[in-house]
Tab-separated table of C-alpha atoms in Angstrom:
chain	number	residue	atom	x	y	z
A	150	MET	CA	19.269	50.960	-188.443
A	151	LYS	CA	19.639	52.508	-191.883
A	152	LYS	CA	22.635	54.812	-192.216
A	153	ILE	CA	22.439	57.760	-194.594
A	154	LEU	CA	25.494	59.954	-195.070
A	155	SER	CA	25.505	63.165	-197.048
A	156	ILE	CA	29.022	64.244	-197.966
A	157	SER	CA	29.000	67.873	-199.035
A	158	VAL	CA	31.683	70.056	-200.559
A	159	GLY	CA	29.997	72.871	-198.646
A	160	SER	CA	30.888	74.337	-195.267
A	161	SER	CA	31.412	72.005	-192.297
A	162	ALA	CA	29.723	74.671	-190.144
A	163	ARG	CA	26.420	73.299	-191.470
A	164	ASP	CA	27.108	69.709	-190.323
A	165	HIS	CA	24.357	67.887	-188.477
A	166	THR	CA	23.396	64.349	-187.427
A	167	THR	CA	19.995	63.155	-186.308
A	168	ARG	CA	17.937	60.000	-185.987
A	169	HIS	CA	14.389	59.659	-187.225
A	170	THR	CA	11.958	56.808	-187.779
A	171	PHE	CA	10.368	56.493	-191.217
A	172	LEU	CA	7.660	53.845	-191.693
A	173	GLY	CA	8.873	51.996	-188.596
A	174	GLN	CA	12.512	51.953	-189.735
A	175	GLU	CA	15.025	53.911	-187.642
A	176	CYS	CA	17.422	55.966	-189.751
A	177	GLU	CA	20.545	57.917	-188.897
A	178	LEU	CA	20.929	60.947	-191.147
A	179	SER	CA	24.268	62.694	-191.160
A	180	ARG	CA	25.650	65.618	-193.146
A	181	GLN	CA	29.432	66.175	-193.318
A	182	GLY	CA	31.014	69.095	-195.173
A	183	THR	CA	34.536	69.217	-196.599
A	184	ASP	CA	34.822	73.028	-196.751
A	185	GLY	CA	35.170	73.175	-200.506
A	186	ASP	CA	37.776	70.388	-200.749
A	187	PHE	CA	36.531	68.311	-203.673
A	188	ASP	CA	39.361	65.769	-203.508
A	189	LYS	CA	38.650	65.174	-199.814
A	190	ALA	CA	34.980	64.578	-200.606
A	191	VAL	CA	35.776	62.016	-203.305
A	192	GLN	CA	38.144	60.169	-200.950
A	193	ARG	CA	35.517	60.115	-198.194
A	194	TYR	CA	33.035	58.522	-200.579
A	195	ARG	CA	35.595	55.825	-201.336
A	196	ASP	CA	36.366	55.275	-197.644
A	197	MET	CA	32.713	55.018	-196.577
A	198	ASP	CA	31.412	53.047	-199.567
A	199	GLY	CA	29.660	49.925	-198.299
A	200	GLN	CA	29.633	51.199	-194.700
A	201	VAL	CA	26.437	53.206	-195.200
A	202	ASP	CA	23.163	52.226	-196.837
A	203	ALA	CA	23.030	55.315	-199.015
A	204	PHE	CA	24.986	58.466	-199.769
A	205	GLY	CA	23.574	61.902	-200.369
A	206	VAL	CA	25.634	64.106	-202.658
A	207	GLY	CA	25.655	67.560	-201.070
A	208	GLY	CA	26.652	70.904	-202.526
A	209	VAL	CA	26.937	69.555	-206.072
A	210	GLU	CA	24.779	67.609	-208.521
A	211	PHE	CA	25.509	64.929	-211.095
A	212	PHE	CA	23.524	66.829	-213.704
A	213	LEU	CA	21.177	69.744	-214.321
A	214	ARG	CA	17.759	68.997	-215.806
A	215	VAL	CA	16.454	71.796	-217.966
A	216	GLY	CA	13.293	70.905	-219.845
A	217	GLN	CA	13.774	67.442	-221.291
A	218	ARG	CA	17.566	67.651	-221.410
A	219	ARG	CA	20.216	66.685	-218.876
A	220	TYR	CA	23.619	68.382	-218.631
A	221	TYR	CA	26.199	66.306	-216.727
A	222	PHE	CA	29.073	67.868	-214.751
A	223	ARG	CA	32.435	66.373	-215.673
A	224	ASP	CA	33.876	67.363	-212.264
A	225	VAL	CA	31.121	65.636	-210.282
A	226	SER	CA	31.330	62.370	-212.227
A	227	ARG	CA	34.369	61.538	-210.075
A	228	ILE	CA	32.014	61.028	-207.127
A	229	ARG	CA	29.797	58.620	-209.032
A	230	ARG	CA	32.809	56.567	-210.093
A	231	ALA	CA	34.088	56.412	-206.486
A	232	VAL	CA	30.940	54.671	-205.176
A	233	LYS	CA	30.624	50.972	-206.044
A	234	ILE	CA	28.437	49.458	-203.279
A	235	SER	CA	26.199	51.950	-201.435
A	236	LYS	CA	23.205	53.585	-203.077
A	237	ILE	CA	23.665	57.255	-203.919
A	238	GLY	CA	21.373	60.216	-204.629
A	239	ASP	CA	22.090	63.835	-205.539
A	240	GLY	CA	18.499	65.034	-205.079
A	241	ASN	CA	17.530	65.040	-208.742
A	242	GLY	CA	15.295	62.015	-208.253
A	243	VAL	CA	12.978	63.793	-205.789
A	244	LYS	CA	13.668	67.522	-206.059
A	245	GLY	CA	10.946	68.300	-208.583
A	246	LEU	CA	8.375	66.188	-206.727
A	247	LEU	CA	9.068	67.868	-203.380
A	248	GLU	CA	9.184	71.388	-204.836
A	249	ARG	CA	5.796	70.969	-206.497
A	250	ARG	CA	4.314	69.663	-203.224
A	251	ALA	CA	5.805	72.654	-201.386
A	252	PHE	CA	4.061	75.207	-203.588
A	253	ALA	CA	0.778	73.295	-203.362
A	254	ALA	CA	1.067	73.317	-199.557
A	255	LEU	CA	1.938	77.033	-199.533
A	256	GLU	CA	-1.073	77.848	-201.715
A	257	LYS	CA	-3.321	75.910	-199.312
A	258	HIS	CA	-1.800	77.717	-196.321
A	259	LEU	CA	-2.365	81.153	-197.859
A	260	ASN	CA	-5.923	80.248	-198.870
A	261	GLU	CA	-6.877	79.001	-195.413
A	262	LYS	CA	-4.838	81.250	-193.098
A	263	GLU	CA	-4.572	84.541	-194.968
A	264	ASP	CA	-7.455	84.426	-197.461
A	265	ARG	CA	-5.170	85.068	-200.425
A	266	THR	CA	-3.410	83.213	-203.228
A	267	LEU	CA	-0.011	82.948	-204.878
A	268	ARG	CA	-1.552	83.724	-208.246
A	269	GLY	CA	-0.306	87.033	-209.584
A	270	LEU	CA	2.300	87.669	-206.877
A	271	PRO	CA	5.701	88.905	-208.145
A	272	ALA	CA	8.410	86.288	-207.553
A	273	LEU	CA	12.159	85.875	-207.981
A	274	LEU	CA	13.805	82.509	-208.700
A	275	THR	CA	17.559	82.785	-208.195
A	276	THR	CA	18.483	80.274	-210.900
A	277	ALA	CA	16.348	77.973	-213.040
A	278	VAL	CA	19.104	75.846	-214.555
A	279	ASP	CA	19.503	74.051	-211.200
A	280	ARG	CA	15.886	74.507	-210.039
A	281	TYR	CA	13.987	74.042	-213.290
A	282	GLY	CA	11.327	71.961	-211.526
A	283	MET	CA	10.827	74.788	-209.047
A	284	GLY	CA	10.496	77.196	-211.942
A	285	GLU	CA	7.770	75.008	-213.451
A	286	ALA	CA	5.981	74.826	-210.083
A	287	MET	CA	6.147	78.616	-209.693
A	288	VAL	CA	4.737	79.183	-213.168
A	289	ASP	CA	1.976	76.642	-212.544
A	290	ALA	CA	1.169	78.423	-209.258
A	291	GLY	CA	0.476	81.566	-211.280
A	292	LEU	CA	3.372	83.623	-209.937
A	293	ASP	CA	4.682	86.574	-211.957
A	294	LEU	CA	8.170	85.138	-212.250
A	295	THR	CA	11.559	86.809	-212.732
A	296	ILE	CA	14.488	84.405	-213.190
A	297	GLY	CA	17.994	85.411	-212.130
A	298	ASP	CA	20.405	82.951	-213.753
A	299	PHE	CA	22.536	85.661	-215.343
A	300	MET	CA	22.541	87.707	-212.127
A	301	PHE	CA	23.281	84.994	-209.585
A	302	THR	CA	25.791	82.939	-211.584
A	303	LEU	CA	27.424	85.396	-213.994
A	304	GLY	CA	26.870	88.738	-212.238
A	305	LEU	CA	25.092	90.220	-215.253
A	306	PRO	CA	21.999	92.447	-214.745
A	307	LEU	CA	19.895	90.486	-217.226
A	308	PRO	CA	16.621	89.181	-215.765
A	309	ILE	CA	14.796	86.391	-217.587
A	310	LYS	CA	10.989	86.190	-217.727
A	311	LYS	CA	10.299	82.871	-219.469
A	312	LEU	CA	11.372	79.262	-218.934
A	313	SER	CA	11.659	78.916	-222.708
A	314	THR	CA	14.489	81.484	-222.556
A	315	VAL	CA	16.159	79.422	-219.812
A	316	ARG	CA	16.103	76.373	-222.102
A	317	VAL	CA	17.826	78.338	-224.867
A	318	VAL	CA	20.438	79.731	-222.450
A	319	ALA	CA	21.055	76.243	-221.048
A	320	ALA	CA	21.502	74.681	-224.486
A	321	THR	CA	23.989	77.417	-225.361
A	322	LEU	CA	26.058	77.681	-222.172
A	323	LEU	CA	25.745	74.477	-220.119
A	324	PRO	CA	27.687	72.200	-222.515
A	325	VAL	CA	30.671	74.488	-221.797
A	326	ILE	CA	29.996	75.348	-218.134
A	327	THR	CA	29.562	71.716	-217.063
A	328	ARG	CA	33.111	70.992	-218.203
A	329	MET	CA	34.516	73.630	-215.821
A	330	PRO	CA	35.204	73.267	-212.071
A	331	PHE	CA	31.938	73.411	-210.124
A	332	SER	CA	33.377	76.021	-207.741
A	333	TRP	CA	33.618	78.569	-210.564
A	334	PHE	CA	29.912	79.353	-210.443
A	335	TYR	CA	28.688	78.189	-207.017
A	336	ALA	CA	29.899	79.234	-203.546
A	337	LEU	CA	31.607	76.360	-201.694
A	338	GLY	CA	33.213	75.907	-198.280
A	339	SER	CA	33.752	79.038	-196.200
A	340	GLU	CA	32.270	81.160	-198.998
A	341	GLN	CA	28.873	79.904	-197.801
A	342	ASP	CA	29.423	81.348	-194.313
A	343	LYS	CA	30.127	84.941	-195.342
A	344	PRO	CA	27.582	87.566	-194.279
A	345	PRO	CA	25.095	88.482	-197.021
A	346	GLN	CA	26.323	91.168	-199.410
A	347	PRO	CA	23.128	92.896	-200.617
A	348	LYS	CA	22.926	93.074	-204.397
A	349	TRP	CA	20.167	93.029	-207.015
A	350	ASP	CA	18.123	94.972	-204.464
A	351	LYS	CA	15.553	96.034	-207.038
A	352	TYR	CA	14.647	92.429	-207.796
A	353	TYR	CA	14.548	91.348	-204.150
A	354	GLN	CA	12.352	94.293	-203.208
A	355	GLN	CA	9.817	93.875	-205.979
A	356	ALA	CA	9.381	90.146	-205.290
A	357	GLN	CA	6.948	88.889	-202.648
A	358	VAL	CA	8.081	85.279	-203.115
A	359	LEU	CA	11.763	84.291	-203.279
A	360	GLY	CA	12.599	80.803	-204.521
A	361	GLY	CA	15.757	78.818	-205.117
A	362	ASP	CA	18.841	77.462	-203.414
A	363	PHE	CA	19.213	79.003	-199.962
A	364	ILE	CA	22.943	79.711	-200.325
A	365	GLN	CA	22.155	81.770	-203.426
A	366	ILE	CA	19.182	83.564	-201.846
A	367	ARG	CA	21.205	84.404	-198.735
A	368	GLN	CA	24.312	85.537	-200.614
A	369	PHE	CA	22.719	88.774	-201.834
A	370	MET	CA	19.630	89.177	-199.670
A	371	PRO	CA	18.795	92.606	-198.186
A	372	ASP	CA	18.512	93.388	-194.482
A	373	ASP	CA	14.755	93.892	-194.726
A	374	LEU	CA	12.569	90.978	-195.886
A	375	THR	CA	9.317	92.291	-194.412
A	376	GLY	CA	6.240	90.496	-195.726
A	377	LYS	CA	8.170	88.180	-198.027
A	378	ILE	CA	7.989	84.403	-198.457
A	379	ILE	CA	11.033	82.224	-199.125
A	380	VAL	CA	10.694	78.728	-200.631
A	381	THR	CA	14.005	76.903	-200.473
A	382	ASN	CA	15.915	73.786	-199.465
A	383	THR	CA	18.360	73.348	-196.569
A	384	THR	CA	18.220	75.774	-193.648
A	385	THR	CA	19.777	75.521	-190.207
A	386	ALA	CA	18.360	76.893	-186.941
A	387	GLN	CA	20.838	79.762	-187.297
A	388	ASN	CA	19.532	80.520	-190.795
A	389	VAL	CA	15.976	80.635	-189.469
A	390	GLU	CA	16.909	83.151	-186.767
A	391	GLU	CA	18.773	85.257	-189.322
A	392	LEU	CA	15.637	85.380	-191.479
A	393	ARG	CA	13.460	86.147	-188.461
A	394	ARG	CA	15.651	89.161	-187.631
A	395	ARG	CA	15.195	90.378	-191.191
A	396	ASN	CA	11.429	90.202	-190.624
A	397	LEU	CA	10.714	87.441	-193.173
A	398	HIS	CA	7.025	86.528	-193.115
A	399	ILE	CA	7.025	82.820	-194.113
A	400	LEU	CA	9.820	80.296	-194.615
A	401	VAL	CA	8.960	77.174	-196.618
A	402	THR	CA	11.458	74.322	-196.925
A	403	VAL	CA	10.642	71.575	-199.410
A	404	THR	CA	11.797	68.934	-196.902
A	405	PRO	CA	10.622	68.490	-193.285
A	406	ARG	CA	12.523	70.064	-190.377
A	407	LEU	CA	14.233	67.454	-188.179
A	408	GLU	CA	15.664	68.679	-184.860
A	409	GLY	CA	15.696	72.291	-186.015
A	410	ARG	CA	17.169	71.663	-189.439
A	411	SER	CA	15.802	70.873	-192.877
A	412	PHE	CA	18.054	68.490	-194.761
A	413	GLY	CA	18.708	68.834	-198.470
A	414	THR	CA	16.841	66.911	-201.141
A	415	ASN	CA	19.959	64.767	-201.627
A	416	VAL	CA	19.569	63.476	-198.046
A	417	MET	CA	15.870	62.788	-198.559
A	418	GLU	CA	16.545	60.945	-201.818
A	419	ALA	CA	19.267	58.876	-200.143
A	420	THR	CA	16.883	58.083	-197.259
A	421	LEU	CA	14.179	56.903	-199.647
A	422	LEU	CA	16.700	54.772	-201.533
A	423	ALA	CA	17.849	53.206	-198.265
A	424	LEU	CA	14.243	52.351	-197.371
A	425	MET	CA	13.590	50.649	-200.720
A	426	ASP	CA	14.218	46.918	-200.869
A	427	LYS	CA	15.295	46.925	-204.493
A	428	PRO	CA	18.424	47.773	-206.524
A	429	GLN	CA	18.814	51.459	-207.292
A	430	SER	CA	18.861	50.727	-211.022
A	431	GLN	CA	15.242	49.530	-210.741
A	432	VAL	CA	13.908	52.542	-208.802
A	433	THR	CA	11.353	54.665	-210.661
A	434	ASP	CA	9.725	58.070	-210.112
A	435	ALA	CA	6.590	56.197	-209.053
A	436	ASP	CA	8.586	54.427	-206.314
A	437	PHE	CA	9.821	57.766	-204.973
A	438	LEU	CA	6.339	59.308	-205.053
A	439	ASP	CA	4.802	56.287	-203.337
A	440	LEU	CA	7.239	56.517	-200.407
A	441	ILE	CA	6.967	60.316	-200.196
A	442	GLU	CA	3.199	60.011	-199.813
A	443	ARG	CA	3.284	57.028	-197.443
A	444	ILE	CA	5.744	58.575	-194.944
A	445	PRO	CA	4.608	61.352	-195.735
A	446	LEU	CA	7.472	63.758	-196.496
A	447	GLU	CA	5.765	67.109	-196.096
A	448	PRO	CA	7.251	70.559	-196.682
A	449	ASN	CA	7.806	72.697	-193.604
A	450	ILE	CA	5.855	75.972	-193.486
A	451	GLU	CA	6.933	78.314	-190.713
A	452	VAL	CA	5.468	81.759	-190.050
A	453	LEU	CA	8.390	83.782	-188.678
A	454	ASN	CA	6.774	87.208	-188.421
């Protein structure tokens, strides 16, 4: 059995373990949160190194890809240095591939089930610096995109309309931000469990499609999501019921739902790495795409209302 362990600096309330067979290989997928304790997470990586086939890095990322540039977090590099034996993935290797497949699947669903298209629909992407691939997929899908990096990370009412602007903002701010503690601009631990505090209502209401990290979407979402579509990453069964009560129309997760929960892209990347019979240093994008299509790893599209 392949063992995949995602250690997250997020809330332990979102922990989950399941077993699933991929291409005839049984895998145990487990997510363990440290409730915002970064030091505890680093120590757990050290303790479990070599005891699992692959680690997923949850709640944080080694770097942000914006355009052709990568911006590495100084804080998160401690995790990479702690792991010497097991393979390790933070989601960056597969995130863009899975997000693009999710929007293609959503477009097909709308065409076939509702006789409509994504093209021209108003959309809100919470942040593009950590979901740049999703931003590209949304633009390619023809969505009328508003990008909320200033709103969701800095609290400033400054919407962005173009990915080219995101690249300029990233080049200006990320060299400084990535040297600061990760917790300064992303909710960790118990902060993730707080009830939504509606904000930026104008932008939520005008959007028919909401994309981005689920913790960010949920943090400020309104009580009424009637008719809207969310495209996101990890959601628990509790999250799904919360969205159903708010009358969300469609929930799309870029990874499949296993036993009521969609795991993060870091878990899926770690699973793919564990299934590959080659050193991680030799793994290419083509290797990831080949496995994704052979399994296949399909997005989950769920009509809630």
